[in-house]
Coordinates of C-alpha atoms and ligand atoms in Angstrom, one line a residue:
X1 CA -65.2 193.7 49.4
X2 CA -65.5 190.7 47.1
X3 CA -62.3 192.1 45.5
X4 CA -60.5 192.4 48.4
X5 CA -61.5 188.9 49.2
X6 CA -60.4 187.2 46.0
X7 CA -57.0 189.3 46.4
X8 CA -56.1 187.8 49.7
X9 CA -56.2 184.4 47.5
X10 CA -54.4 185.2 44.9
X11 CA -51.6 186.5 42.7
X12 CA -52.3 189.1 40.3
X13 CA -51.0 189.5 37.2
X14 CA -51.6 192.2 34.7
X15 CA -50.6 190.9 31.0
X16 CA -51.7 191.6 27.9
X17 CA -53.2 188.3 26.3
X18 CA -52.5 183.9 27.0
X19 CA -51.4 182.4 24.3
X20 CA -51.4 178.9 24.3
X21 CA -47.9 176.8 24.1
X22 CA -46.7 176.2 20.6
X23 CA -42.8 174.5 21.3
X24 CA -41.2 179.0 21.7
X25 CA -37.4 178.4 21.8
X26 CA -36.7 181.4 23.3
X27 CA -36.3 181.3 27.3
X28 CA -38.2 182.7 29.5
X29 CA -37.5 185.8 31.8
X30 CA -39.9 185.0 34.7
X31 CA -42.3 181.2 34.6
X32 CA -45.0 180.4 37.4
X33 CA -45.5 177.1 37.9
X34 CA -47.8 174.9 40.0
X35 CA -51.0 177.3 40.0
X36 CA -54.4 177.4 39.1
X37 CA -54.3 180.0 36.0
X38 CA -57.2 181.9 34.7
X39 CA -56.8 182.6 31.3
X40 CA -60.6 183.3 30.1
X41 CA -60.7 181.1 27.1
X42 CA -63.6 178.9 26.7
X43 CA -61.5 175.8 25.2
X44 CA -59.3 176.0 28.5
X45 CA -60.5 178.0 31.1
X46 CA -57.3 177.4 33.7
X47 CA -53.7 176.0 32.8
X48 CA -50.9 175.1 35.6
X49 CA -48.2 177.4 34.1
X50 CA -47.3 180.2 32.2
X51 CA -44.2 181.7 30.5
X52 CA -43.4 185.6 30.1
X53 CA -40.8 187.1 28.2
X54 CA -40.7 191.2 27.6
X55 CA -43.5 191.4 30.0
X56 CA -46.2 189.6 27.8
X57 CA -47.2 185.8 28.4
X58 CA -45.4 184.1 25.7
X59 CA -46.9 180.2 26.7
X60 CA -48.8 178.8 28.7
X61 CA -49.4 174.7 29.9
X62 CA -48.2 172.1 32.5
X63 CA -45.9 173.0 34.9
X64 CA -43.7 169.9 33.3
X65 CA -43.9 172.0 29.6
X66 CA -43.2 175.4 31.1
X67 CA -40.2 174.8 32.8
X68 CA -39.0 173.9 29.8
X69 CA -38.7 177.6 28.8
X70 CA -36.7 178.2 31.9
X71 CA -32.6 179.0 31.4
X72 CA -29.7 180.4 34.2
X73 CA -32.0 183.5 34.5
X74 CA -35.1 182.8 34.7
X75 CA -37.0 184.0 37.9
X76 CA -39.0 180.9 39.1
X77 CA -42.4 181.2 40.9
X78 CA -43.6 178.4 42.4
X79 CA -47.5 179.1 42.5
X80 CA -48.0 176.5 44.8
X81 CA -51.1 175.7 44.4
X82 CA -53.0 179.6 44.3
X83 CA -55.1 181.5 41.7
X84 CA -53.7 183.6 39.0
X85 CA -56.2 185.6 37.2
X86 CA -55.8 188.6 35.0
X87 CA -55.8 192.4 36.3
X88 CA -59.4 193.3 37.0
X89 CA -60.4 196.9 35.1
X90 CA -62.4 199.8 36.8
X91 CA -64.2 200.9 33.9
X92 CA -66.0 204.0 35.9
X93 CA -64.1 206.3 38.5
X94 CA -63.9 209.9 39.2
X95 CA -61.3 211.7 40.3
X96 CA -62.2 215.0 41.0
X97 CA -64.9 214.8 43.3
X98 CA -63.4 211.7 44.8
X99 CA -59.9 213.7 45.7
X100 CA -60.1 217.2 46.4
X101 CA -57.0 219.0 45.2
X102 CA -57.8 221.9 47.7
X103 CA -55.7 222.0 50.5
X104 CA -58.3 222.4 53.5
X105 CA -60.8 219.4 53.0
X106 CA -63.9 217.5 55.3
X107 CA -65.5 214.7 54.6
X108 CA -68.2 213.1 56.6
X109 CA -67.0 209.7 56.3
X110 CA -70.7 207.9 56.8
X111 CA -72.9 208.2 53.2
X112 CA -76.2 209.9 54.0
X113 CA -78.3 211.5 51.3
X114 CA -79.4 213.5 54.0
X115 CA -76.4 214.5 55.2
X116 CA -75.6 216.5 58.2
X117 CA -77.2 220.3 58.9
X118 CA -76.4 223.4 58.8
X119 CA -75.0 224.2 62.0
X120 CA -72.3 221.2 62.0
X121 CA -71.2 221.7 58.2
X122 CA -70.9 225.1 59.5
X123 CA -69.0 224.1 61.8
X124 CA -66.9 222.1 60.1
X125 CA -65.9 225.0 57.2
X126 CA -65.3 227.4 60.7
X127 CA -62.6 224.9 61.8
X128 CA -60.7 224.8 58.6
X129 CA -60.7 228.5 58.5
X130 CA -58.3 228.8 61.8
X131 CA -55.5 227.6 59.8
X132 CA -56.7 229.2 56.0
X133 CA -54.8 231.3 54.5
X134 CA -56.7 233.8 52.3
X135 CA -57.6 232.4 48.9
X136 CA -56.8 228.8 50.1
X137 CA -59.8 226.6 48.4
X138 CA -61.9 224.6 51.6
X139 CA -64.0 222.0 50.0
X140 CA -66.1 219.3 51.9
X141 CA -68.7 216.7 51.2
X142 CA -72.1 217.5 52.2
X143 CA -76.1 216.0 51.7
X144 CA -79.3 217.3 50.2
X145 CA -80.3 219.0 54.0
X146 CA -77.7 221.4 53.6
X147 CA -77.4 221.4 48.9
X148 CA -81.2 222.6 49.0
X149 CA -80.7 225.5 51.9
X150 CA -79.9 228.5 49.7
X151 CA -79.3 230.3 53.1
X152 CA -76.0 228.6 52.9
X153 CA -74.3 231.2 50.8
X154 CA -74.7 233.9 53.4
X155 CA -73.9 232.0 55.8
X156 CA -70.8 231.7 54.2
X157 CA -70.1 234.5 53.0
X158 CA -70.2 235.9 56.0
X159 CA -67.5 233.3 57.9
X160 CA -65.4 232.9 54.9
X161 CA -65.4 236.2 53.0
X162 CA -61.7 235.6 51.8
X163 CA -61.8 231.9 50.9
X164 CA -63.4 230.2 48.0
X165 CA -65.7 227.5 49.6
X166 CA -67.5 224.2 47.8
X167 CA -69.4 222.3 49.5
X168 CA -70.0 219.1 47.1
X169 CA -73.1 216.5 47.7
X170 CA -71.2 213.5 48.1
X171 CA -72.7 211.4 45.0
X172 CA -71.2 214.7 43.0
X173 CA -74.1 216.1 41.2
X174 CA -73.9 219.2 43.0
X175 CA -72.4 222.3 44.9
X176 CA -72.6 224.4 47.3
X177 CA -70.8 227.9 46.8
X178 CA -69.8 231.3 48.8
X179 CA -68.6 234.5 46.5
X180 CA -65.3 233.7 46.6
X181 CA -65.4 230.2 45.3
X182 CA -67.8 231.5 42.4
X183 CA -65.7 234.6 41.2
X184 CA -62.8 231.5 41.2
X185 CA -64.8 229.7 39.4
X186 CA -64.8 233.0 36.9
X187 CA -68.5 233.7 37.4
X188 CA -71.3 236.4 38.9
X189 CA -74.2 236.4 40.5
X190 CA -75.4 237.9 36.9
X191 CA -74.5 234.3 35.7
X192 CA -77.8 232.7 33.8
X193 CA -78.0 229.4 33.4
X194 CA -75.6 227.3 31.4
X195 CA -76.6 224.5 29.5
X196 CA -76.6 221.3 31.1
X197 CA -77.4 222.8 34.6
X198 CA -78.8 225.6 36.1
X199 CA -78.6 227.7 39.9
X200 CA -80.0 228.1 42.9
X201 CA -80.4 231.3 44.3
X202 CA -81.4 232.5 47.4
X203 CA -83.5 235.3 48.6
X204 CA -80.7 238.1 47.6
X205 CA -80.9 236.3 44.0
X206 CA -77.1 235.3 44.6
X207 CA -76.0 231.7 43.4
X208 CA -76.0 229.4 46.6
X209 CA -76.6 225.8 44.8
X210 CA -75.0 224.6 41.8
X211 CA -76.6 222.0 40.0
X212 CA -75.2 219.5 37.4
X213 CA -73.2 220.3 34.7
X214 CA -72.7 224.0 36.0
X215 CA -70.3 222.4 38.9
X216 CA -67.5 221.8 36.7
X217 CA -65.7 225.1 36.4
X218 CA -65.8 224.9 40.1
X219 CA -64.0 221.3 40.3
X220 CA -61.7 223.0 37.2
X221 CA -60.9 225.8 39.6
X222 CA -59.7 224.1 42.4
X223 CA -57.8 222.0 40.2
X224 CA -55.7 224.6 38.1
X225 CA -55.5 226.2 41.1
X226 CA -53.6 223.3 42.5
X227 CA -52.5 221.1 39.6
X228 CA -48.8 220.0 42.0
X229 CA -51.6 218.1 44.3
X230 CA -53.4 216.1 42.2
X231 CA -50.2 214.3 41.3
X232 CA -49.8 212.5 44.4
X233 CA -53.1 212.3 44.8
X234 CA -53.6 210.0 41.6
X235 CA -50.6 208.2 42.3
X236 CA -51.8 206.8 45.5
X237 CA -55.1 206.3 44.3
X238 CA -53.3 203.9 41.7
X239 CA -50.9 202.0 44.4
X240 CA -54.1 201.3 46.1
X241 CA -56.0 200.0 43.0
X242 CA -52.9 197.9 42.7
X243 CA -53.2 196.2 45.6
X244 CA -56.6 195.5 45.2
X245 CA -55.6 193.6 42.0
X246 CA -57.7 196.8 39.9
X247 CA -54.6 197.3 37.1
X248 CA -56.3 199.6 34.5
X249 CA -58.9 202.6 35.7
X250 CA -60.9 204.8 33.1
X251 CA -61.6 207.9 34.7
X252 CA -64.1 210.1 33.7
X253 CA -63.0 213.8 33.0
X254 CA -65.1 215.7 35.4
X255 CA -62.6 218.8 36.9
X256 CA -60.2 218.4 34.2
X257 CA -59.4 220.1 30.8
X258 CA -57.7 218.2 28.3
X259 CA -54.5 220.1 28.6
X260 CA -54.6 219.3 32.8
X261 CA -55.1 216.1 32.1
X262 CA -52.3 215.9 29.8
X263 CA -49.9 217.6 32.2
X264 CA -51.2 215.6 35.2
X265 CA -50.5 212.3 33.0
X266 CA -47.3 213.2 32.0
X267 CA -46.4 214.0 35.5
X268 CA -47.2 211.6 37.8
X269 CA -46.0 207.8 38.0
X270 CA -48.7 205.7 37.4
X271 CA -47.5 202.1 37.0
X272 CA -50.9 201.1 35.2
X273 CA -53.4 201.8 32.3
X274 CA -55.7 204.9 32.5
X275 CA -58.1 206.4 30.0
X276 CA -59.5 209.4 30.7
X277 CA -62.8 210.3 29.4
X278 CA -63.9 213.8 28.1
X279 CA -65.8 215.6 30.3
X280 CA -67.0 218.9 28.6
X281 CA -67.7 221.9 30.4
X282 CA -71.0 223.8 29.6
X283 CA -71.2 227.5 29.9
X284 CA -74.4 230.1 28.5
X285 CA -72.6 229.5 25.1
X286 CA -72.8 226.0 25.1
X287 CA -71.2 222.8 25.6
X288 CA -67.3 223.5 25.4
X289 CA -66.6 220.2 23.2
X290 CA -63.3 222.3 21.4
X291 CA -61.9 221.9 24.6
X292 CA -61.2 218.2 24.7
X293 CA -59.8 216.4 20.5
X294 CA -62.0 214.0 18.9
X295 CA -59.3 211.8 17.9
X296 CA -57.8 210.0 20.6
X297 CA -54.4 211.1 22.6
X298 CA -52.1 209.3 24.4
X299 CA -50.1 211.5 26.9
X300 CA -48.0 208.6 28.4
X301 CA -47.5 205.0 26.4
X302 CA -50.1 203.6 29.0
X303 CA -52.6 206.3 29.4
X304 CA -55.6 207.5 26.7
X305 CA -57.6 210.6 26.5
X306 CA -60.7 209.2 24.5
X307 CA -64.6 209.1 24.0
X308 CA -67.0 211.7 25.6
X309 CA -69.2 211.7 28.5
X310 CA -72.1 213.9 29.2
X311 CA -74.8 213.6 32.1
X312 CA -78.2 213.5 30.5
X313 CA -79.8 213.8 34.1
X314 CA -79.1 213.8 37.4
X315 CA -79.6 211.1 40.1
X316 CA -82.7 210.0 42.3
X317 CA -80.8 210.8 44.9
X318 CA -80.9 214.4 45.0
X319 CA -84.3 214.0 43.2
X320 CA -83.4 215.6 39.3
X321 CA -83.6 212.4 37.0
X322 CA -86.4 212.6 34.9
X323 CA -88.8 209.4 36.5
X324 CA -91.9 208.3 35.8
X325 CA -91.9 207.9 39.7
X326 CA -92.0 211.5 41.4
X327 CA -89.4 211.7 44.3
X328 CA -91.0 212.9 47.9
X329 CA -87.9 214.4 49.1
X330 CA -88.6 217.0 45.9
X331 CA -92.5 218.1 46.3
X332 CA -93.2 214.8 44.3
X333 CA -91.7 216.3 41.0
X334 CA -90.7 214.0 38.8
X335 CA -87.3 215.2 38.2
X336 CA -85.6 216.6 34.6
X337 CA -83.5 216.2 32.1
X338 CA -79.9 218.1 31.9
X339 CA -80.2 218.7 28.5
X340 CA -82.8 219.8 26.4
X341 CA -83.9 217.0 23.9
X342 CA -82.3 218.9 20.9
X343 CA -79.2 219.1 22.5
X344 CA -79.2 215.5 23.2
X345 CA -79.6 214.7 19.7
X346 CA -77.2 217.0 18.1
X347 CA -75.0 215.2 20.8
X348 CA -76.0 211.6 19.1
X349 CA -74.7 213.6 16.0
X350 CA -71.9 214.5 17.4
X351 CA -71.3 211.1 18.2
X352 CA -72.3 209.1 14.5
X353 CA -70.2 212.1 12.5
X354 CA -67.1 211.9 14.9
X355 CA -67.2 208.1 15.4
X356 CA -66.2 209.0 19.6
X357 CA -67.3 206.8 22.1
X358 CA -70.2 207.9 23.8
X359 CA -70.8 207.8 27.3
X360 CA -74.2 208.9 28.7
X361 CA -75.1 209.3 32.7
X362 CA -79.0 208.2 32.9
X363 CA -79.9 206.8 36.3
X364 CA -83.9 207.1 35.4
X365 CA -86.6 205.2 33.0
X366 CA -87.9 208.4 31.5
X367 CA -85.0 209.7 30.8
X368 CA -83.3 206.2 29.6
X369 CA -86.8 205.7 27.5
X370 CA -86.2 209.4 25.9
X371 CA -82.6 208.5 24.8
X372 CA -83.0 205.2 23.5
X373 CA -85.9 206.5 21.1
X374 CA -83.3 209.6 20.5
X375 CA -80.6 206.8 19.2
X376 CA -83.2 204.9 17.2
X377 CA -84.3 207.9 15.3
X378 CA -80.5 209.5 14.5
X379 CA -79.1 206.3 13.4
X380 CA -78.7 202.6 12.0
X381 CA -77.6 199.3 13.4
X382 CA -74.7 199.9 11.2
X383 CA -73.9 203.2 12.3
X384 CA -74.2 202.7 16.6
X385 CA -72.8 198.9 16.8
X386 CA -69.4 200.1 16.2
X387 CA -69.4 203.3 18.7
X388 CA -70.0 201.0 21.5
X389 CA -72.2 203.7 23.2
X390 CA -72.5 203.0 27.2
X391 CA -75.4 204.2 29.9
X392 CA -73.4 204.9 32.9
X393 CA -74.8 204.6 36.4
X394 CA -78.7 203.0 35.4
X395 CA -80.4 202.6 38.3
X396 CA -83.9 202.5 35.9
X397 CA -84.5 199.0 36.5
X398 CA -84.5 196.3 33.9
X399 CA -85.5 198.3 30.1
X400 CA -88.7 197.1 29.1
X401 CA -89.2 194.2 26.1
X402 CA -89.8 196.6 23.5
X403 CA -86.2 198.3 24.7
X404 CA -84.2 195.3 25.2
X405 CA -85.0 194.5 21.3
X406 CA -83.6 198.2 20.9
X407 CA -80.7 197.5 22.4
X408 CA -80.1 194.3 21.1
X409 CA -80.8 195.7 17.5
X410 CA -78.6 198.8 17.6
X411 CA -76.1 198.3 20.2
X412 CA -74.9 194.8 21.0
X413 CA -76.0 192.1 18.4
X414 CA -75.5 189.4 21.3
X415 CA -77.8 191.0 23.7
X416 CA -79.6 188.2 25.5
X417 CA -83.3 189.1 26.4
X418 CA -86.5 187.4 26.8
Ligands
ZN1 ZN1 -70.0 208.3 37.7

């Protein structure tokens, strides 16, 4: 909202760096004059004008100075009076659970952990089916009522026994299968666990609830199975960031491989930055880490694949992150970690010998106080500063004083904490 409020203000402008006005000869190809320019530098925090040339800000200063810079051909925008501020960045999106690349999708448009029941998500699958044809992926967003009722899968199975079905929670930490969509997803109901999530089975012992990590061949299914839509998918997703004034987007790599990214990338027209963030699959053999290069790649000139993301626990909202609270929805468990703590730290090795970003999912105090003594113990001031390692989604509260000095010690040297 407060986006879309600044936006209606404002001209936005996507450009590398401001550099101040030394006396350039060279004219200009486009000057705005007259504004209010944000240029995030602490000696001069907003300038009237600004010069571009070759699509970077070559000056910036009075309106008087700027026009200066202006010859036959120079496009002239008279601010008159608005905002200018730099593109703002989405550093945290998902794609795949966000946009279904299945053709036959619901989506309760109201958020509710709950969610609706049985009987209407049902329902909901049932209608879809009229026009399925066989094999056609359905997907649809579901809550923890209908996630944690493993008579779902025959129920399923038994309306769609010719159409892979997912039914995702709508936060994404979790699926809902039927046969089809699981022998698409190229598993059994002999499957055991795979690292970094587990099953639910229900009475048969069949799979009816995927949990965590063990999702993503599903969401890597349904892509490969339709890598043509996620194209136009992405593309409006990025003309609608652009209006929004949101002109770079990291992405992180849940339902992709590194070679669909790639392809996707290479595809589609996205007028904008994107990095996309490794999102290894897991499978009884481990986490699948070949999958996706250490070193950075660049499918496009504006796009990255780089860094590494893992979920180290789930969310409160479906009751898995480890907490020091237990969660009533859950039989006051306390929740659990995705990973054992051994595989946590050879990840934090992972991490120090590669030198790739590290990205780390912890929504809950145990589990954040777990990590942050697993990064002390593996490595030095010297060794994490530099990796820039980020907690994603903390919903822990405020670290306590002992791990703010943590933080501030091996992570970000100009940490403020009291
Ligand atoms: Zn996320």
């Amino acid at each position: 909202m407060r986006v879309k409020n600044i936006c209606r203000r404002v001209f936005l402008l996507a450009f590398v760096t401001c550099i101040g006005l030394y006396g350039f000869a060279q004219s200009a190809d486009i000057i705005l004059t007259n504004g209010k320019i944000f240029t995030a530098n602490q000696q001069q925090l907003y300038v009237q004008a600004l010069a571009i040339r070759d699509n970077k800000i070559f000056a910036t200063g009075t309106t008087a100075a700027i026009e200066k810079l202006a010859a036959g051909n120079t496009k002239k925008i008279d601010l008159e009076g608005k905002t200018v501020v730099p593109g703002f960045n989405d550093q945290h999106d998902h794609f795949a659970f966000a946009f279904s690349a299945a053709p036959l999708t619901f989506d309760h448009v109201e958020f509710s952990v709950p969610g609706l029941g049985k009987a209407a998500v049902l329902d909901s699958v049932a209608r879809l089916l009229v026009n399925a044809k066989p094999g056609e992926w359905i997907e649809g967003k579901i809550g923890t009522t209908v996630f944690f009722d493993t008579s779902m899968r025959r129920s399923l199975d038994s309306i769609a026994p010719d159409n892979p079905v997912l039914l995702q929670v709508q936060w994404g930490h979790g699926v809902v299968t039927n046969k089809k969509a699981l022998y698409a997803a190229g598993l059994s109901d002999t499957a055991k666990d795979p690292v970094g999530g587990w099953y639910d089975r229900n009475s048969d012992g069949n799979i009816s609830g995927v949990q965590q990590n063990a999702e993503e061949p599903f969401r890597i299914a349904i892509n490969m199975a339709y890598p043509g839509a996620i194209i136009p998918l992405m593309e409006s997703f990025a003309r609608e960031q652009l209006k929004g004034g949101i002109t770079s987007t990291l992405f992180m790599g849940t339902g992709f491989t590194h070679s669909l990214a790639t392809t996707t990338l290479q595809h589609a027209n996205i007028p904008r930055r994107l990095r996309i963030v490794a999102w290894p699959r897991s499978t009884l053999q481990g986490r699948q880490i070949s999958e996706w290069p250490v070193v950075p790649t660049h499918p496009t000139p504006t796009s990255t694949i780089s860094g590494i993301k893992y979920c180290i626990d789930g969310t409160p909202l479906e009751g898995n992150a480890l907490s020091s609270k237990p969660y009533h929805n859950r039989g006051n468990g306390n929740g659990r970690l995705n990973y054992p703590v051994d595989t946590i730290r050879q990840m934090l090795k992972e991490a120090l010998t590669n030198k790739r970003q590290l990205l780390i999912h912890i929504t809950a105090d145990s589990s954040f106080g777990i990590v942050l003594h697993l990064i002390q113990e593996s490595g030095t001031p010297e060794q994490w500063r530099p990796l820039r390692v980020r907690v994603e989604h903390n919903t822990a509260g405020d670290p306590t004083k002992d791990q703010r000095k943590i933080i501030k010690r091996l992570w970000y040297s100009d940490y403020a904490y009291t």
